[in-house]
Short mmCIF file of C-alpha atoms in Angstrom, two decimals:
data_model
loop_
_atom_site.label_atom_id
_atom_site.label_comp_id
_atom_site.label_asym_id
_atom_site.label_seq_id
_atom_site.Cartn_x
_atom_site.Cartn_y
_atom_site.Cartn_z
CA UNK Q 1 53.56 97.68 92.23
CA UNK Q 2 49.92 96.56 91.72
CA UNK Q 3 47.38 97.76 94.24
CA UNK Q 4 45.77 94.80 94.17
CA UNK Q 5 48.54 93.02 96.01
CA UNK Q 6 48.24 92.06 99.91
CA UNK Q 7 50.24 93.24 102.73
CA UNK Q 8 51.84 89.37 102.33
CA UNK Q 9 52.63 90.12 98.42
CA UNK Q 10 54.05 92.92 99.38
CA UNK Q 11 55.96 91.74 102.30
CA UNK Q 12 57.83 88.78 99.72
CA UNK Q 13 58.12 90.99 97.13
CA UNK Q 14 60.33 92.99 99.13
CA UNK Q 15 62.11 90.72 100.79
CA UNK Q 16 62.82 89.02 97.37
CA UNK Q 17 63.91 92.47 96.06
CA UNK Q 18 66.71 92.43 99.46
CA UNK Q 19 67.09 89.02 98.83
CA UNK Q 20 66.47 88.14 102.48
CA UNK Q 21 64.86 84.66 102.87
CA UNK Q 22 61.89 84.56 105.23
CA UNK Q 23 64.58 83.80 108.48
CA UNK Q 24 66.36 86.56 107.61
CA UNK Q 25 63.73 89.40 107.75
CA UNK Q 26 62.18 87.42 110.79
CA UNK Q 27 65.86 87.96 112.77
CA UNK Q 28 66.13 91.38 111.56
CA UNK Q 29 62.25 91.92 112.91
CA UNK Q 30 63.04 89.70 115.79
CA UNK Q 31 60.27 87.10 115.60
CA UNK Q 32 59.93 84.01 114.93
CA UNK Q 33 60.18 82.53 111.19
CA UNK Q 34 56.52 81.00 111.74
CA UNK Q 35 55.20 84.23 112.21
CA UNK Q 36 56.84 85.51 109.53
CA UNK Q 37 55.18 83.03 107.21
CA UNK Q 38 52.03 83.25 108.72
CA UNK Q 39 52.17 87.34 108.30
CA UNK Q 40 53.28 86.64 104.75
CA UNK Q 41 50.38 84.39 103.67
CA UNK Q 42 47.75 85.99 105.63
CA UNK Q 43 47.09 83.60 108.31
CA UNK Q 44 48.60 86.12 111.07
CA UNK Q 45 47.13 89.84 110.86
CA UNK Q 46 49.81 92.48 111.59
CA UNK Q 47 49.92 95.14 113.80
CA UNK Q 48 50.65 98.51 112.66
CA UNK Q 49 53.95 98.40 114.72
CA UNK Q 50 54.75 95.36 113.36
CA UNK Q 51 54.23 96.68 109.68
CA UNK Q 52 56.54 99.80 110.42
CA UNK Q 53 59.23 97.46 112.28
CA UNK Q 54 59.07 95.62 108.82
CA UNK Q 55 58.91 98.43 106.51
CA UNK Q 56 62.26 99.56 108.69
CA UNK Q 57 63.85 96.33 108.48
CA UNK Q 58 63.20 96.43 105.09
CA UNK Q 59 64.56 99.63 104.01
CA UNK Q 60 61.45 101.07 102.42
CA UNK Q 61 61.11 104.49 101.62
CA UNK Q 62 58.23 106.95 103.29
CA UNK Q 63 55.87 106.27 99.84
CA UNK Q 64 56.28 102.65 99.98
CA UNK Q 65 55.93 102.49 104.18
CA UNK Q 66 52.59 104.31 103.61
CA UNK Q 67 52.01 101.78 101.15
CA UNK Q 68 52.37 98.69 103.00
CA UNK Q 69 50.05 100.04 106.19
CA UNK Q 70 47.06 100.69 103.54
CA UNK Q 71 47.71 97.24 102.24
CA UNK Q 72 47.79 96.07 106.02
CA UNK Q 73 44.27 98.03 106.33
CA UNK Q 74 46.15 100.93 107.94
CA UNK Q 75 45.82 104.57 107.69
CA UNK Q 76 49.04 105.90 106.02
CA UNK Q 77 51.33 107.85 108.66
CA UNK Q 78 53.30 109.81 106.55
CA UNK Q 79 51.96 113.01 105.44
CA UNK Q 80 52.62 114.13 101.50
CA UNK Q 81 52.66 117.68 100.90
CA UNK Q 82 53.44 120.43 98.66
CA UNK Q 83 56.74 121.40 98.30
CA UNK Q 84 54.50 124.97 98.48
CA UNK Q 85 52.48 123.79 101.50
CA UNK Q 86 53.26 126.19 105.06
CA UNK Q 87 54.62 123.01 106.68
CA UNK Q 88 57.41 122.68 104.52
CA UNK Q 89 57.86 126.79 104.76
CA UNK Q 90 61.51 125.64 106.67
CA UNK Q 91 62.98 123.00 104.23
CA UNK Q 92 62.19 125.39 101.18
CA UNK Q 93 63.95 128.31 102.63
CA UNK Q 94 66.54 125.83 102.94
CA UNK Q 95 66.78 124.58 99.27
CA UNK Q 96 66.33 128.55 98.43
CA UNK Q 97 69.63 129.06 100.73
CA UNK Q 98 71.40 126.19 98.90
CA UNK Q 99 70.83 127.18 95.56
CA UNK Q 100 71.34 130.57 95.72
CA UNK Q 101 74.65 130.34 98.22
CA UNK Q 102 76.35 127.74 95.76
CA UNK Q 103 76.86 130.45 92.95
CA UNK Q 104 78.87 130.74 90.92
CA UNK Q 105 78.63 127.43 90.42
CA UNK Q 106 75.34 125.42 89.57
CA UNK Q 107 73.32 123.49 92.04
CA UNK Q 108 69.60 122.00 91.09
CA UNK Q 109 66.76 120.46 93.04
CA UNK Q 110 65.08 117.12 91.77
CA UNK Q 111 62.04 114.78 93.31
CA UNK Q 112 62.44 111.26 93.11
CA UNK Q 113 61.64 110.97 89.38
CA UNK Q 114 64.60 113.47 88.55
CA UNK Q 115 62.10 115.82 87.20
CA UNK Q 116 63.32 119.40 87.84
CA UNK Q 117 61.89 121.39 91.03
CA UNK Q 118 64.73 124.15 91.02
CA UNK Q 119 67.86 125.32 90.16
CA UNK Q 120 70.32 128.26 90.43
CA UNK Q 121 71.35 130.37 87.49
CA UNK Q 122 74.60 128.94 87.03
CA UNK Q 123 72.47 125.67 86.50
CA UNK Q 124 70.69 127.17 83.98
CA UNK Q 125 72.82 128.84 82.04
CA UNK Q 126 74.76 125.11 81.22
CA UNK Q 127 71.44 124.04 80.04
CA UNK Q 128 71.09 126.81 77.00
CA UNK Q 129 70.93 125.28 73.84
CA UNK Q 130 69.47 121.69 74.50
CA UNK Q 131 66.35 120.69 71.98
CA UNK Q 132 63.38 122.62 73.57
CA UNK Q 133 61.23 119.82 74.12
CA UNK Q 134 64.09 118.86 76.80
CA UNK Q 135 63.40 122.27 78.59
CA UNK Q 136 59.46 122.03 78.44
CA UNK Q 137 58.39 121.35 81.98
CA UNK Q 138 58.39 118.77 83.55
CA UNK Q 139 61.93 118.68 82.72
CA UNK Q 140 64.19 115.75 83.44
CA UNK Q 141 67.40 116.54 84.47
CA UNK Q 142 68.85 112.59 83.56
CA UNK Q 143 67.06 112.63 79.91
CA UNK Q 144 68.53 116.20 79.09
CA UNK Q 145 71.92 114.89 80.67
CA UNK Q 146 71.96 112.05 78.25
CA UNK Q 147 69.59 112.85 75.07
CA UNK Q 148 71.52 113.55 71.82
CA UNK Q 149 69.31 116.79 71.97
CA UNK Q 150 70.62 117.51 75.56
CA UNK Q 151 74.30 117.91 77.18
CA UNK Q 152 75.40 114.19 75.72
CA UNK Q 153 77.33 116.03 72.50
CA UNK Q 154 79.04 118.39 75.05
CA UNK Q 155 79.90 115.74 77.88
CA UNK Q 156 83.57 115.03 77.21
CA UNK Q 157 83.60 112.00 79.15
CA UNK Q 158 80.88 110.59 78.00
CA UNK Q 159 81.26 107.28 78.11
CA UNK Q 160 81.98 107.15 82.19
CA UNK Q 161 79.18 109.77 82.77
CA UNK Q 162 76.61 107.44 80.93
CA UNK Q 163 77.41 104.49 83.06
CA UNK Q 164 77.71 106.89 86.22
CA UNK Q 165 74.26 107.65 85.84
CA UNK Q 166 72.44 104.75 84.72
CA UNK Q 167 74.21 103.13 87.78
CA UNK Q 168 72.49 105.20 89.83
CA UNK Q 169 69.57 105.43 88.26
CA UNK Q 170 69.56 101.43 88.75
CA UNK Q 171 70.02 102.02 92.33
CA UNK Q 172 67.59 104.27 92.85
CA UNK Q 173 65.20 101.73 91.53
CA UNK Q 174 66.31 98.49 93.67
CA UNK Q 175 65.63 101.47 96.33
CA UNK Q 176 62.07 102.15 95.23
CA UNK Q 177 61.06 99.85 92.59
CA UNK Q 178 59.58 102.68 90.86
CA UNK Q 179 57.39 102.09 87.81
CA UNK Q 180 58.89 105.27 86.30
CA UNK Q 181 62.10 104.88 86.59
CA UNK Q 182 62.49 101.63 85.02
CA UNK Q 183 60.66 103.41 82.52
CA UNK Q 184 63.29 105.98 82.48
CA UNK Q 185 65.84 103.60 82.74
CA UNK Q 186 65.13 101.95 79.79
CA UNK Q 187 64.57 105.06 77.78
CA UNK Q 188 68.35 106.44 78.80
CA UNK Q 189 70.05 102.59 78.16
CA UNK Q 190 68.51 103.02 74.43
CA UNK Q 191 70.11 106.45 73.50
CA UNK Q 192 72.87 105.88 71.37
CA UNK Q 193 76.27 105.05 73.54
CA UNK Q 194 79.57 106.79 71.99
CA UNK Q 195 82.38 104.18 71.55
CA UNK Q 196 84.20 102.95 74.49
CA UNK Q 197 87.43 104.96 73.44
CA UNK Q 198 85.91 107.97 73.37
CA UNK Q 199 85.52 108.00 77.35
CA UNK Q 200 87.92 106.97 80.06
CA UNK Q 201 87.20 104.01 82.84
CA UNK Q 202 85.56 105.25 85.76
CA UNK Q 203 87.27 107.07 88.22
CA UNK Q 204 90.31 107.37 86.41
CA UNK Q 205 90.51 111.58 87.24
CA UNK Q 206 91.13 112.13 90.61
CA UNK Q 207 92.66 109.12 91.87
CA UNK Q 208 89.66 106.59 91.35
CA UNK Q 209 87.74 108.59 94.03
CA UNK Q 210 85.11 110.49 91.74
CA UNK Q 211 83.43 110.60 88.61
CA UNK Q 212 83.78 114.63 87.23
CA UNK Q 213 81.45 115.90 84.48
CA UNK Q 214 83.58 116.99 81.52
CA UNK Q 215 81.84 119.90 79.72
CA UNK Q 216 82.76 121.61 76.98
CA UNK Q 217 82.15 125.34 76.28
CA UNK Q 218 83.24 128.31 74.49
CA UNK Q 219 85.53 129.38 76.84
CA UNK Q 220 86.90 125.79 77.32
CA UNK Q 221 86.69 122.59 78.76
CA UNK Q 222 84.51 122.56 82.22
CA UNK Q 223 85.32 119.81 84.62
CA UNK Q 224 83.29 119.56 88.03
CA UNK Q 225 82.19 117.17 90.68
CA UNK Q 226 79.01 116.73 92.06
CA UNK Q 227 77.61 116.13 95.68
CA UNK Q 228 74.23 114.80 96.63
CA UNK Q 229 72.50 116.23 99.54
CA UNK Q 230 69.20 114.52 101.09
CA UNK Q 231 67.03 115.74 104.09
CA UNK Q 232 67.78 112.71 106.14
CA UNK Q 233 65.24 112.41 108.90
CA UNK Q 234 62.20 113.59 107.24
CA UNK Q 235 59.41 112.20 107.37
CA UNK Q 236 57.34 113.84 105.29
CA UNK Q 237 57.12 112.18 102.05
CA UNK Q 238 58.10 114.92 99.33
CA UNK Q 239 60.49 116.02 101.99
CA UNK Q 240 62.14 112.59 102.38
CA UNK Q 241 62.65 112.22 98.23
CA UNK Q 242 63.97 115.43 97.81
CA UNK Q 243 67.48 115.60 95.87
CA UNK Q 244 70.12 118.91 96.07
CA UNK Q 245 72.44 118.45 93.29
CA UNK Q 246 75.36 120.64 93.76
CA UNK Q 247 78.42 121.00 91.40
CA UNK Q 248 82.03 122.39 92.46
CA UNK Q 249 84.75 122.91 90.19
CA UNK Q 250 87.19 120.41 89.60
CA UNK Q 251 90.24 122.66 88.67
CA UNK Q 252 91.08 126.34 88.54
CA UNK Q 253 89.94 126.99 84.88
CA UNK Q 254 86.26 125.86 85.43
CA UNK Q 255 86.57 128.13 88.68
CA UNK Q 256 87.34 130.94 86.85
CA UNK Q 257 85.30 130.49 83.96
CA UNK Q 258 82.05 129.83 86.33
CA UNK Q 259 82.77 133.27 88.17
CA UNK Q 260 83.34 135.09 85.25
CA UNK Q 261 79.90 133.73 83.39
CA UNK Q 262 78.82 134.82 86.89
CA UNK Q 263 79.73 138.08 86.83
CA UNK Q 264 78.87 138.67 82.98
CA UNK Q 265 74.81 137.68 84.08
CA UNK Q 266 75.23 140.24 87.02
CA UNK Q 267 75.93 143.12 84.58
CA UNK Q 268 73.30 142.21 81.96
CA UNK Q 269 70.93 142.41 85.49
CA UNK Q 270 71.58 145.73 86.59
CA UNK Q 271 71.78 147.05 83.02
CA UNK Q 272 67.87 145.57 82.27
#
């Protein structure tokens, strides 16, 4: 969004993007539609209660809340800090704890833009062979999912992981309305889609419930299922778009296979 626009633009722009007419966000924020308008074209100036009740009403993230209280001519209430930054000590032993105490099987941490923040070695070692300018930092974990350089010629299932994740990368957009993820967006919808019968519809494993990811290997086919895992009441900013990926295996081959690779990277260790 341009910086340029007014706590009003902003206001319509995402009420538009909720598609809540001017009564509806004026229920929600329980005053009246004439104040609404008034807010939205200036005439009324808001308080900085009032722009919070709206940015809650209107399901903004943290970044965007901040934005719409500088637009308002208020001082942005939600602090941003490194991931590295004492404050945060707590959360990042927690991601630490999660990635570590998900072995053997791979878990990853992403910001808001996908790009890569952590990961466990069982992540790591399903990313070995993808085209090295996939792995140069900042890596994205979406473009190296889908690039024909990346995990795409390995994903057995292609065809419903695609849409599984440009789905939510769409959604993740209507969330935040993110510059750089429609850029993203577009970039993934232009890599080259296998033919529809090469994948299945979605949710056909596991009685329409879940979408796995289908690898395969050397020792075999991999099938697991991922979880998402969000620190929900933060309210610091890089706190709040923080994303734990964590993968479980789907059956008892990928189980097996995951703790052996496991145990193979344990004896290279203590033989170094």
């Amino acid at each position: 969004m341009s910086s340029a626009q007014t706590f009003g633009d902003l206001v319509r722009d995402w009420r538009g993007r909720r598609r809540m007419t001017q009564m509806d966000l004026a229920l929600e924020a329980e005053i009246s539609p004439r104040h609404m308008s008034f807010l939205e074209t200036g005439r009324s100036r808001p308080s900085r209660e009032m722009v919070l009740r709206l940015a809650e009403r209107l399901e903004l993230p943290l970044r965007e809340r901040n934005q719409l209280l500088t637009a308002a001519g208020f001082a942005a209430v939600f602090p941003q800090r490194s991931l590295d930054d004492p404050g945060l000590a707590a959360a990042r032993r927690a991601v630490d704890l999660i990635l570590a105490g998900h072995a053997p099987h791979p878990a990853l941490l992403v910001d808001r833009h996908w790009e890569l923040l952590g990961a466990n070695a069982a992540a790591e070692s399903l990313m070995t062979g993808l085209a090295p300018e996939l792995l140069t930092p900042p890596i994205n974990v979406l473009r190296a999912s889908l690039h024909p350089g990346g995990l795409a010629p390995r994903i057995l299932n292609l065809v419903e992981w695609r849409g599984h994740v440009l789905e939510r990368l769409r959604r993740d957009l209507a969330l935040s309305a993110d510059p750089r993820l429609a850029e993203l967006l577009s970039e993934l919808s232009r890599y080259p889609a296998p033919p529809a019968a090469v994948g299945r519809a979605h949710g056909a494993d596991y009685g329409g419930v879940a979408i796995p990811l289908r690898l395969a290997s050397e020792q075999g086919p991999l099938s697991f299922l991922s979880t998402t895992t969000l620190f929900g009441t933060a309210v610091d900013v890089t706190l709040s778009e923080l994303v734990l990926e964590t993968f479980f295996a789907a059956d008892d081959q990928t189980a097996r296979v995951m703790g052996e690779m496991a145990a193979a990277r344990g004896a290279r260790e203590q033989a170094a």
